[in-house]
Coordinates of C-alpha atoms in Angstrom, one line a residue:
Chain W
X1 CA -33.2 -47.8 25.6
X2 CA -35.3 -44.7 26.2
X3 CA -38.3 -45.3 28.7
X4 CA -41.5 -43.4 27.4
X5 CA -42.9 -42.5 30.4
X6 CA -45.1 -39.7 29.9
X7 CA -44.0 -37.2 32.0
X8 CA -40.5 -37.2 29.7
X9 CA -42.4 -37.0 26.5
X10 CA -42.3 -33.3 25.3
X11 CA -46.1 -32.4 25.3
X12 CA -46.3 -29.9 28.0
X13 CA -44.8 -27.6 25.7
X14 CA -48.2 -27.5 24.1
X15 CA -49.8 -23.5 23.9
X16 CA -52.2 -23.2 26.9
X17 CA -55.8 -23.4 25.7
X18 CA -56.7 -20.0 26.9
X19 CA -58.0 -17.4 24.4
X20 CA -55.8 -14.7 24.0
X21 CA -58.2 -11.1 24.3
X22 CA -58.1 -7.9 21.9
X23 CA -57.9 -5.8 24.6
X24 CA -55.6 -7.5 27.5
X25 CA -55.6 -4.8 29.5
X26 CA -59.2 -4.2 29.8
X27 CA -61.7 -6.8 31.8
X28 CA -63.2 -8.8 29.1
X29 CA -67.3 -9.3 29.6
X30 CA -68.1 -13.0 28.1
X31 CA -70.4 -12.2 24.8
X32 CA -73.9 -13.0 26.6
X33 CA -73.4 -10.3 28.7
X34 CA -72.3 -8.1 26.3
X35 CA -76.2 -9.2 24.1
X36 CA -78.0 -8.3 27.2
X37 CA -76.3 -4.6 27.4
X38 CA -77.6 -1.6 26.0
X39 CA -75.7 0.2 23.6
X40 CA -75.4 3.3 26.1
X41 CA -73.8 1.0 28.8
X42 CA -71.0 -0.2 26.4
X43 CA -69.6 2.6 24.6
X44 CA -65.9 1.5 24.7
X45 CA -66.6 -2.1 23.7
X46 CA -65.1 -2.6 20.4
X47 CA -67.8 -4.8 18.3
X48 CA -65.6 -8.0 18.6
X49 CA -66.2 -11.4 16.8
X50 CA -64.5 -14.2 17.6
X51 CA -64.6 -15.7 14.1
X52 CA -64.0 -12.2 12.6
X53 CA -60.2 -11.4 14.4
X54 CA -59.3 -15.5 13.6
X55 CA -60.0 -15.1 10.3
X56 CA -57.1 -12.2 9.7
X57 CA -54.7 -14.3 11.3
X58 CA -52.4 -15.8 10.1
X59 CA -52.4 -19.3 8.7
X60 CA -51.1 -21.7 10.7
X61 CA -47.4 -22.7 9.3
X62 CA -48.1 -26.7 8.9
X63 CA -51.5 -26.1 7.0
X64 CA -49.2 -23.6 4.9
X65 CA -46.1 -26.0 4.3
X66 CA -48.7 -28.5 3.8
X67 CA -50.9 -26.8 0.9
X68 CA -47.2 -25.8 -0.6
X69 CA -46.0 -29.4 -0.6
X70 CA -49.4 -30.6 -2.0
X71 CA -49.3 -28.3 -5.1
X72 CA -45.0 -28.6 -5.3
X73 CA -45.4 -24.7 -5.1
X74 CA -41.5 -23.2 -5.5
X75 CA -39.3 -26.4 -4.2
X76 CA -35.9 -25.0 -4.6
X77 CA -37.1 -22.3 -2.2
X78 CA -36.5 -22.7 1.8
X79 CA -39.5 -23.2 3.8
X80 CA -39.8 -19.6 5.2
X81 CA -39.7 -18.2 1.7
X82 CA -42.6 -20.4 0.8
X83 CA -44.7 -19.1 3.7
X84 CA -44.3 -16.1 3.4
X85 CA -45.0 -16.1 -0.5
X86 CA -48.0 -18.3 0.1
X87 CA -49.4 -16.2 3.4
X88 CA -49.6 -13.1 0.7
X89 CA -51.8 -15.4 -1.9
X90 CA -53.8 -16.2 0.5
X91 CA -54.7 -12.2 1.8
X92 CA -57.4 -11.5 0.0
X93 CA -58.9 -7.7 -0.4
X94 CA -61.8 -7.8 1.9
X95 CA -60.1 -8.7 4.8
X96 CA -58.2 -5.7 4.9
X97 CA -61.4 -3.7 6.4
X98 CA -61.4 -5.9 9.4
X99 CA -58.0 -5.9 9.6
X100 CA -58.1 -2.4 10.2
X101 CA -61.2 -2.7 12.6
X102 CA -58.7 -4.9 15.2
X103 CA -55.6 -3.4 14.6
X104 CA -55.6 0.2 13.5
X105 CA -51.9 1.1 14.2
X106 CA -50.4 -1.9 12.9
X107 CA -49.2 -1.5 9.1
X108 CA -51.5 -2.9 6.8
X109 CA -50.7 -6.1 4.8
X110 CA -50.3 -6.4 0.9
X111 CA -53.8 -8.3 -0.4
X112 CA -53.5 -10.5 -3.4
X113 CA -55.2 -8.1 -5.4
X114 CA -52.3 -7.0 -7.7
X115 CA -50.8 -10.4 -7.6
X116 CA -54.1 -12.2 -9.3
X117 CA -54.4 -10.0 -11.5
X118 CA -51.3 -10.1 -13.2
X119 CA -51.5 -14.1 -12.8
X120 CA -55.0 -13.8 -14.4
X121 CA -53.5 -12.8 -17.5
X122 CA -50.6 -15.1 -17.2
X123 CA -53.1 -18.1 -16.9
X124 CA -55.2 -16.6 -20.0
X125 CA -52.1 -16.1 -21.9
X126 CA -51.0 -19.4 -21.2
X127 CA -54.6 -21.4 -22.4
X128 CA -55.1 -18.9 -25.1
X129 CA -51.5 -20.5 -26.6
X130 CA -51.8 -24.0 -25.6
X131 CA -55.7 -24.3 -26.8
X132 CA -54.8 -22.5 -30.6
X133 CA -51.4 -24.7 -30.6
X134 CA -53.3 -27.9 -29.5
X135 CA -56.5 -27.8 -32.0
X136 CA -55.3 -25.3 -34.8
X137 CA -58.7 -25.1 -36.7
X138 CA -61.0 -24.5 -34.1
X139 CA -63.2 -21.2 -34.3
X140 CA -62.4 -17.9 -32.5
X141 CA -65.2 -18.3 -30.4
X142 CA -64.7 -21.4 -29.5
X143 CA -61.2 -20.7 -28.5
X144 CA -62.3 -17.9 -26.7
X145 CA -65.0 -20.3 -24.5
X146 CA -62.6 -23.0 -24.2
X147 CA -59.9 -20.5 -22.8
X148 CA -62.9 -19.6 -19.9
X149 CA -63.8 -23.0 -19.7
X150 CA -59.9 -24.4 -18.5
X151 CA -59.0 -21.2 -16.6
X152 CA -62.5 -19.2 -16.1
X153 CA -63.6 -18.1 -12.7
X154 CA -65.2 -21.8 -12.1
X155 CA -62.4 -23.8 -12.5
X156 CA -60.1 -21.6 -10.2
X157 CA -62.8 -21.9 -7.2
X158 CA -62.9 -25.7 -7.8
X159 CA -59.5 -25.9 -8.0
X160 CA -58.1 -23.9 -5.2
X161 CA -60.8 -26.3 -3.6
X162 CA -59.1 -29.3 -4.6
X163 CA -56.1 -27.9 -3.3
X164 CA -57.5 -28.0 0.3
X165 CA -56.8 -24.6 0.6
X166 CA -60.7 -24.0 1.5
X167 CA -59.7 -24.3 4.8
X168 CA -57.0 -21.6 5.1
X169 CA -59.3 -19.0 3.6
X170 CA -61.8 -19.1 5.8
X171 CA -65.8 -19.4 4.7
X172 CA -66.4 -16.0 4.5
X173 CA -64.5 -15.5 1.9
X174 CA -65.7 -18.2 -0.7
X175 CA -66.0 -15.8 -3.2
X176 CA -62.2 -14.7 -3.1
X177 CA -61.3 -18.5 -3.2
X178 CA -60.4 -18.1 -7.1
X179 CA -57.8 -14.9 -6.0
X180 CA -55.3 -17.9 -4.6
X181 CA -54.5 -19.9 -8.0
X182 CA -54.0 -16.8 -10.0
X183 CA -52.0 -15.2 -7.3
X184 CA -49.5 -18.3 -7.3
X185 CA -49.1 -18.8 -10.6
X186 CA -48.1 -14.8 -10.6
X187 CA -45.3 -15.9 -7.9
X188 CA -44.2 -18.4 -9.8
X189 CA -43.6 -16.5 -12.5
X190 CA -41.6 -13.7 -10.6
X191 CA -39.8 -16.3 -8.3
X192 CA -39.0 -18.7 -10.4
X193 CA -39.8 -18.5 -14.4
X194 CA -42.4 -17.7 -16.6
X195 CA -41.7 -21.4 -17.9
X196 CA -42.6 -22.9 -14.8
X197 CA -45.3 -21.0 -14.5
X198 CA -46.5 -22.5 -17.8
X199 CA -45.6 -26.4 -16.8
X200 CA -47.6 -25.3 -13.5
X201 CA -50.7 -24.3 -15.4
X202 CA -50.4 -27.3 -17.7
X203 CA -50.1 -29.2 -15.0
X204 CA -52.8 -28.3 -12.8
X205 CA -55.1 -26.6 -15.5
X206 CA -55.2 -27.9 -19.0
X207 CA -54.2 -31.5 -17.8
X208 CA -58.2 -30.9 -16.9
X209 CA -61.2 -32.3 -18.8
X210 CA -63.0 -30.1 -20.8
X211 CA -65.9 -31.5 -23.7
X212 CA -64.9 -28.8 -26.8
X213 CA -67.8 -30.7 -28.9
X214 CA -70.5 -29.1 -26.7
X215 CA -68.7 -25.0 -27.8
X216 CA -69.5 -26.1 -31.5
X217 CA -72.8 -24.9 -32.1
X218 CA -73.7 -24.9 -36.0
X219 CA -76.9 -23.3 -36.9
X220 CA -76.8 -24.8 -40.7
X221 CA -74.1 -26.8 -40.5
X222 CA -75.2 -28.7 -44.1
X223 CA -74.2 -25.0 -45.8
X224 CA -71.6 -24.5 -43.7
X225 CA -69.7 -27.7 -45.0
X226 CA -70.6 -26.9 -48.4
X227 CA -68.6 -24.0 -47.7
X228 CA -65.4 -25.4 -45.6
X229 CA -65.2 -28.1 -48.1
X230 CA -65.2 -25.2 -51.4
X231 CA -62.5 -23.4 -48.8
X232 CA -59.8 -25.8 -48.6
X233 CA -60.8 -27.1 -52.3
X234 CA -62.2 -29.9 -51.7
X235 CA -64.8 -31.8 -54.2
X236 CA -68.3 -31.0 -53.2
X237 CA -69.8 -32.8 -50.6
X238 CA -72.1 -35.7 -51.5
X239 CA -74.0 -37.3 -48.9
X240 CA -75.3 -41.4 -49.6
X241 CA -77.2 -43.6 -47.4
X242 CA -74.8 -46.1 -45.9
X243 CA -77.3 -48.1 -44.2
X244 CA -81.3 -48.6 -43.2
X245 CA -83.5 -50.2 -41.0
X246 CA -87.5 -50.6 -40.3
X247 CA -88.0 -47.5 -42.9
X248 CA -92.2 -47.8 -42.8
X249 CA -92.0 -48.5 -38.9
X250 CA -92.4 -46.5 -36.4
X251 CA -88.7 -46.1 -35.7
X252 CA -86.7 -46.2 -39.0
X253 CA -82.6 -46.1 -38.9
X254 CA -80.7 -44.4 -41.3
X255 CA -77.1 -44.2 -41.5
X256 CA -75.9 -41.4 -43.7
X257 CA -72.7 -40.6 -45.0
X258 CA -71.0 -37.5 -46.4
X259 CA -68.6 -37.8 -49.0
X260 CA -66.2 -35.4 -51.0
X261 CA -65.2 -37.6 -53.7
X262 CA -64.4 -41.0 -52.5
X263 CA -63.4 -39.3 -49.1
X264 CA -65.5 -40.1 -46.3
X265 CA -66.1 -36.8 -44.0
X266 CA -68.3 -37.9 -41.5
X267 CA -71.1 -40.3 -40.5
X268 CA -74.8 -39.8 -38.8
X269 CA -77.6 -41.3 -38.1
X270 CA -81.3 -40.6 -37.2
X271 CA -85.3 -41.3 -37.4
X272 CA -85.1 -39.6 -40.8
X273 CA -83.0 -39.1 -43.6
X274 CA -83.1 -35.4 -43.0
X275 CA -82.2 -36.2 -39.6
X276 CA -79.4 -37.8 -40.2
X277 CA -77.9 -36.0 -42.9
X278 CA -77.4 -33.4 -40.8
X279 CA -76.1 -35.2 -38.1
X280 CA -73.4 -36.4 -40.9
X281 CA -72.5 -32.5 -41.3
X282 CA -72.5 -31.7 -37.8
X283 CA -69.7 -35.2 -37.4
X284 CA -67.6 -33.6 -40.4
X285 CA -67.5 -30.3 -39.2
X286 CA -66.4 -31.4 -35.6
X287 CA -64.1 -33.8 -37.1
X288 CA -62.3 -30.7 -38.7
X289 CA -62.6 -28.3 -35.7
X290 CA -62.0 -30.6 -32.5
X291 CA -58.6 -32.2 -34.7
X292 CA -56.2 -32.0 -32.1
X293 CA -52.7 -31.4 -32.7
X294 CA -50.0 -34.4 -31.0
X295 CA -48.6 -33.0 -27.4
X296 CA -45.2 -33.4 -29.2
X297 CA -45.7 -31.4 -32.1
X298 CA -47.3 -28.7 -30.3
X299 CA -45.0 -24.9 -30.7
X300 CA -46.3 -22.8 -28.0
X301 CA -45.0 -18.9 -28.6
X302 CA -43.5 -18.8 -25.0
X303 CA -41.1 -21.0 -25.4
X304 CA -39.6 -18.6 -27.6
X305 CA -38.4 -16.8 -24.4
X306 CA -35.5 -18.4 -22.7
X307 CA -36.3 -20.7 -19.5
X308 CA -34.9 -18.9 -17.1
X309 CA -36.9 -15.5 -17.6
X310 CA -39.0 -14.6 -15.2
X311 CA -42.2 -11.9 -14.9
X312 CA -42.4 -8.8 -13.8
X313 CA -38.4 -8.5 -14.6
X314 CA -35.7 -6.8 -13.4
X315 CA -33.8 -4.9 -16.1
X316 CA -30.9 -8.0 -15.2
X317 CA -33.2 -10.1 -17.4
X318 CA -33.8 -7.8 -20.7
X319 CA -30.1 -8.9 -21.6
X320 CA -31.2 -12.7 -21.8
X321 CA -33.9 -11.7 -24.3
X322 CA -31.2 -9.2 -26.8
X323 CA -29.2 -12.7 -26.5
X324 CA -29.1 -15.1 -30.1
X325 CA -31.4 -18.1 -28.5
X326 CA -28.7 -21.7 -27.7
X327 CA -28.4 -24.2 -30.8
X328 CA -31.3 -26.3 -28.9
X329 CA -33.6 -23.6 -27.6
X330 CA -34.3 -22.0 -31.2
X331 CA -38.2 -21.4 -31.5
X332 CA -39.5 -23.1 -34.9
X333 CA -43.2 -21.8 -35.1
X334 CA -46.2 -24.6 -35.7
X335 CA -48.4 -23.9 -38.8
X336 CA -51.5 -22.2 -38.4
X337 CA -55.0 -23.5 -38.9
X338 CA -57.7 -22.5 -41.7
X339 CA -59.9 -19.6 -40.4
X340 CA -63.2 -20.9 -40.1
X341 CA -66.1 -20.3 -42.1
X342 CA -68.1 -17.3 -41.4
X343 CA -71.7 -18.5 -41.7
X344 CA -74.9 -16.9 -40.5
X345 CA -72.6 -15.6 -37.4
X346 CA -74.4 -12.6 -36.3
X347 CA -72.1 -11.3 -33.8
X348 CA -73.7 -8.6 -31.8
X349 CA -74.6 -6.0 -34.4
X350 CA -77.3 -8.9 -35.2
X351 CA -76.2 -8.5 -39.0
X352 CA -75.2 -11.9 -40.5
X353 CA -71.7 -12.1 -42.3
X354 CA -72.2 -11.2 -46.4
X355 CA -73.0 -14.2 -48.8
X356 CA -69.9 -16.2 -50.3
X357 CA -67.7 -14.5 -53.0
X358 CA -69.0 -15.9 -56.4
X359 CA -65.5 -16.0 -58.2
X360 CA -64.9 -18.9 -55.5
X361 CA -63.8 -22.1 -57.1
X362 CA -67.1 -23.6 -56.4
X363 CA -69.0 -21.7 -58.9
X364 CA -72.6 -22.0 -57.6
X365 CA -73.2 -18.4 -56.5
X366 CA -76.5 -19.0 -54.5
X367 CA -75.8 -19.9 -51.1
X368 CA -79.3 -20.7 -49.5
X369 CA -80.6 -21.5 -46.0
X370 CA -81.8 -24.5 -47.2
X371 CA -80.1 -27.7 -48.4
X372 CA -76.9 -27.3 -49.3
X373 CA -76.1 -30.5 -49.9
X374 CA -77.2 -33.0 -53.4
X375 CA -78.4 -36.5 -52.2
X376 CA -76.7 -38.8 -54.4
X377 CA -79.0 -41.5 -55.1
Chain P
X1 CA -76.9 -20.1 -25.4
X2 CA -73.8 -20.8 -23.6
X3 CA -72.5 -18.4 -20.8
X4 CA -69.0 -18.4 -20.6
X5 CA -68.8 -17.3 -16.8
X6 CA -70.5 -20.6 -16.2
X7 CA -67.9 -22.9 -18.2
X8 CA -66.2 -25.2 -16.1
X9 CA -64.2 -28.1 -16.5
X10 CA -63.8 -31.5 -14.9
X11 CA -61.0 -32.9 -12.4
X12 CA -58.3 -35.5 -13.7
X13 CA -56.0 -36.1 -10.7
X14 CA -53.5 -38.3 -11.4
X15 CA -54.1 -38.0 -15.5
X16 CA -50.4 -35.3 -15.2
X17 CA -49.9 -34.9 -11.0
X18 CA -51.6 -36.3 -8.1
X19 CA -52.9 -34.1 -5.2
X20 CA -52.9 -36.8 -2.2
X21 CA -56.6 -36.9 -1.1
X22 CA -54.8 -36.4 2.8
X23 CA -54.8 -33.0 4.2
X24 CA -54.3 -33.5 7.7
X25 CA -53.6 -36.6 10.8
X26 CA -54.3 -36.3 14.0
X27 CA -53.5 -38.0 17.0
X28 CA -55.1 -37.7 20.2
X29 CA -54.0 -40.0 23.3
X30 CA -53.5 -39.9 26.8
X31 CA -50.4 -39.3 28.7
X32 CA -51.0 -41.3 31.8
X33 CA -53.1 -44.5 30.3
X34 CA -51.2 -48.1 29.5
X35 CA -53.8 -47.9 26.4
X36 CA -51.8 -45.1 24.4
X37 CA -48.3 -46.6 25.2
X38 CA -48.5 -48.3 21.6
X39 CA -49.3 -44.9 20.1
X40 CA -47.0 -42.9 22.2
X41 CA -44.0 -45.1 21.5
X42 CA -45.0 -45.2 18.1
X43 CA -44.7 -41.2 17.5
X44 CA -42.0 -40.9 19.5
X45 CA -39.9 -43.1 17.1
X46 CA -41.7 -42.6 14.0
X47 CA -43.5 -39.0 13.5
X48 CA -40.4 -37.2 12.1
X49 CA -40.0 -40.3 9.1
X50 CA -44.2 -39.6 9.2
X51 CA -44.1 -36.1 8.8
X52 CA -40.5 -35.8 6.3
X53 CA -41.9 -38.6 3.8
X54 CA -45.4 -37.1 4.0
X55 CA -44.6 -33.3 3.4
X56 CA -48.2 -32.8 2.0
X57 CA -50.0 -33.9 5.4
X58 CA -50.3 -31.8 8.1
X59 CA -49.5 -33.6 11.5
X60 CA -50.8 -33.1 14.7
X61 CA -51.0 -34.3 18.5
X62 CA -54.2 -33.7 20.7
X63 CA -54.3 -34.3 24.5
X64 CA -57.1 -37.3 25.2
X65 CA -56.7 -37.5 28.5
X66 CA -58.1 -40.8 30.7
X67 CA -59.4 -42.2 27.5
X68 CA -58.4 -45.1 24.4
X69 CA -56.2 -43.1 21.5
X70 CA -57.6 -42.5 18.0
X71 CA -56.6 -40.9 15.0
X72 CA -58.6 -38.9 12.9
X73 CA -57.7 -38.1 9.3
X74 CA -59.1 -35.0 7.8
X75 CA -59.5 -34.8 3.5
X76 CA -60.1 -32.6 0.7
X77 CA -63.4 -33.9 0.6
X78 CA -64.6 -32.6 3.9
X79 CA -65.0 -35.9 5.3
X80 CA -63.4 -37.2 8.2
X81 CA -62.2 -40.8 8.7
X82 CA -61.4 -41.8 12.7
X83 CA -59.8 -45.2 13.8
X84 CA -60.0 -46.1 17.1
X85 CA -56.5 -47.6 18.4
X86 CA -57.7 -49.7 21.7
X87 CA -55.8 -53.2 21.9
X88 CA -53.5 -52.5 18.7
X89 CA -49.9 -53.6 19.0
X90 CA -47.4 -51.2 17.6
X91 CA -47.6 -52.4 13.9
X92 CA -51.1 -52.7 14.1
X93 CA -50.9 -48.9 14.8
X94 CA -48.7 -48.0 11.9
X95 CA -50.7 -49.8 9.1
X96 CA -53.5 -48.2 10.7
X97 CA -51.9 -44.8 10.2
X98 CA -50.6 -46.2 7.0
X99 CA -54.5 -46.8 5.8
X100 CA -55.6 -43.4 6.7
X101 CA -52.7 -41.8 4.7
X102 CA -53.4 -43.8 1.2
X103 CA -56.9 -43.3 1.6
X104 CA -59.3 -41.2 -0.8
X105 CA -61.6 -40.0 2.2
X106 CA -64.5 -41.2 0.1
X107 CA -67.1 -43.1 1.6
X108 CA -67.1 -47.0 1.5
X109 CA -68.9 -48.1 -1.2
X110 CA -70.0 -51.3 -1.8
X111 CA -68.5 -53.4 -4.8
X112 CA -71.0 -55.8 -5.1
X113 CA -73.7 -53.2 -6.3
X114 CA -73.2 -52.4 -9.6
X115 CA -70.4 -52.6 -12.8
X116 CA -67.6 -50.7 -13.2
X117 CA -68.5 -46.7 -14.8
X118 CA -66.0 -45.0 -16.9
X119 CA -65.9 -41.3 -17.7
X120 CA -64.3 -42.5 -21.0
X121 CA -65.3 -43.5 -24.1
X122 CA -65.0 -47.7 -24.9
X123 CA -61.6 -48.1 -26.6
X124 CA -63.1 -50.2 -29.4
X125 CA -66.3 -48.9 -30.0
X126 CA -70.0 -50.2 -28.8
X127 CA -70.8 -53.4 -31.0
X128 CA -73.3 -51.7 -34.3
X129 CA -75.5 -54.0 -36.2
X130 CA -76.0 -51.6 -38.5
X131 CA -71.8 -51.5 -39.1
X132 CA -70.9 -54.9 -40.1
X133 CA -70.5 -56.8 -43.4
X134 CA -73.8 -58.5 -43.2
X135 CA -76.5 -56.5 -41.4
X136 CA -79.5 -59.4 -40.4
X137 CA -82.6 -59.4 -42.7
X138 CA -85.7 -60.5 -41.3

């Protein structure tokens, strides 16, 4: 049986605790002596920070294996491959400045500069798809916030946060902090395959939690139903009082529903009826917009590429794509949404969008700000 | 108005994968003191298994010379959690380590004080008197 004394157990192979100086040939001054100089009396003194020179150093290899095993980053790869791939996310651009300040002959590195930018696009191309696919009818510009909202500037600092990577870059950097996600969704798409860069960004991106309801923003949402309903030809909207409370009190309750036909669109309540009529637009225009494809229906256009292509290719990888697809990888596309209705949307030229076209089915050619909608009594 | 540089969304770990709250162990002991014999014996059989079935944890040995051994576990949260290992047997010591590695880092809190708080909506809906076949007349 081994003994553990401690003289046998292997930890004088530890580094020696003694800090290792820029300059090892010159005499080092400790840095209260240099304060108390006068700039004439040290004109060969580099200006040297302590925190400065750690901070282009390289990341020590457990922290790096570590953050690579925490975010499954390229497993099929070895270990060196990893670090090396992940010591490049991790240069950001302005260190390359002091870099150059403590060593000036040494070759510069690479910075993640190019690398997040292209995985900037990825990660935008990859929301854009999922968020369209997932809830087919929801506006443009709803799309287009929703796209910010699960891969925007934000998200990528709280993420590479949550990561623990905070640590590796080192807190005078925390603006760069977002650089690191895009950077390694842009290796895995060159190392492995733009479809694993995809399950990557499901996974750690759009698995997140995002509240769509508050990027629908209706400024007459009673004319705009009138409208959506007319659209898909649908009967016009009625809406009926479902139920009421304490009316002559100070805090009535009214339930209001809107109804095309015997269809029941959506529900609100409020202090008046006014109030919660339009409430009961607002629920059935969200219940159109925020309907949300199922996860196994959705068609996303990438998977039309085959699922070992990677990004940016070699010209190996073009012959893949002039290939006919394999009996189970044929893309079927998903059908597309209704546009949404254009209604008092400015845009930024400030004009609104031109009234409704009166050969529409609906036949009512006056399309006012007020309400839209006939109370059935 | 809503500015879309400010959009952000909210963190669901463990809703697809699970980032282990863990970033980093340390151990510091002495080499000369009976008191860390538990711990030393401890790493020298175990730290390998440690470190290979804990890939996402960073593992590390400090020198604590001349005093009792603790470990100190580092987490995403920028909170620290240190267990003192004076008078622990061997196992004691491993389902110490054992602790440190399941836990979220988060502070203690109390579950006495108030009900549970979900993020999510009630499955069936919060009871409406003004939804149900007879609504009360006064």
């Amino acid at each position: 049986m081994r003994r553990f004394h401690p003289n046998s157990f292997p930890l004088r192979s530890l580094p020696s605790t003694k800090r290792i100086s820029a300059l090892p040939n010159a005499p080092f001054p400790p840095t209260q002596l240099i304060e108390r100089m006068t700039p004439a009396q040290t004109p060969q003194l580099p200006q040297f920070s302590p925190e400065e020179w750690g901070s282009i150093q390289d990341p020590s290899p457990s922290a790096l294996h570590a953050l690579a095993a925490r975010i499954s980053f390229l497993s099929t790869h070895s270990p060196a491959a990893k670090a090396e791939l992940l010591t490049h996310a991790l240069t950001h651009p302005s260190s390359l400045s002091v870099y150059v300040k403590y060593y000036p002959r040494a070759p510069l590195p690479t910075s993640n500069k190019a690398l997040a930018a292209v995985g900037n696009s990825l990660l935008g191309l990859f929301a854009a798809e999922w968020v369209h696919a997932s809830y087919p009818h929801l506006p443009t510009r709803a799309i287009k916030a929703a796209v910010s909202a699960y891969v925007g500037p934000r998200t990528l600092a709280d993420v590479a946060k949550e990561w623990g990577a905070l640590p590796l870059l080192d807190g005078l950097v925390v603006q760069c902090i977002g650089l690191l996600p895009r950077s390694v969704i842009a290796l895995l798409a060159r190392h492995s395959s733009l479809a694993d860069a995809r399950n990557f960004t499901h996974t750690h991106f759009l698995s997140r939690i995002v509240d769509l309801e508050h990027l629908l923003n209706f400024r007459a949402p009673k004319v705009v139903l009138v409208e959506t309903a007319a659209k898909f030809g649908m009967e016009r909207p009625i809406s009926r009082l479902i139920a009421e409370t304490g009316r002559y009190s100070n805090v009535p309750i009214f339930i209001v529903g809107i109804y095309s036909g015997s269809e029941k669109l959506g529900e609100g309540f409020g202090n008046s009826l006014r109030m919660a009529e339009y409430r009961a637009a607002e629920d059935s225009l969200n219940r159109l917009y925020l309907t949300r494809q199922p996860s196994h229906l959705v068609r996303l256009p990438t998977s039309a590429f085959p699922s070992s292509f990677s990004y940016p290719h070699g010209l190996g990888s073009f012959s893949s794509l002039t290939r006919p697809p394999a009996p189970g990888e044929e893309y079927v596309a998903q059908e597309l949404g209704e546009a949404e209705v254009l209604f008092a949307s400015s845009d930024r030229s400030g004009k609104q969008a031109p009234a409704a076209d009166p050969s529409a089915s609906l036949g009512a050619s006056v399309v006012g700000v007020g309400d839209g909608i006939q109370h059935a009594s | 108005p809503i500015l879309r540089g400010q959009l952000h969304s909210k963190p669901s770990n463990g809703n697809v994968t699970f980032i282990p709250q863990i970033r980093k162990l340390a151990f510091e002991f002495c080499q000369a003191w009976p008191t860390s014999a538990p711990l030393r014996e401890v790493l020298g059989l175990h730290a390998e298994t440690l470190a290979r079935e804990n890939p996402h944890v960073e593992i590390v040995v400090k020198k604590r010379m001349y005093r009792v051994p603790i470990v100190r576990g580092f987490y995403l949260n920028d909170r620290t959690k240190v267990i003192g290992l004076k008078k622990l047997t061997r196992n004691d010591v491993m389902d110490k380590i054992q602790l440190l590695l399941d836990s979220s880092g988060a502070k203690i809190k109390s579950l006495k004080a108030q009900p549970v708080q979900s993020t999510t909506p009630s499955t069936r809906g919060i009871w409406s008197g003004m939804h149900v076949e007879e609504p009360f007349k006064i």
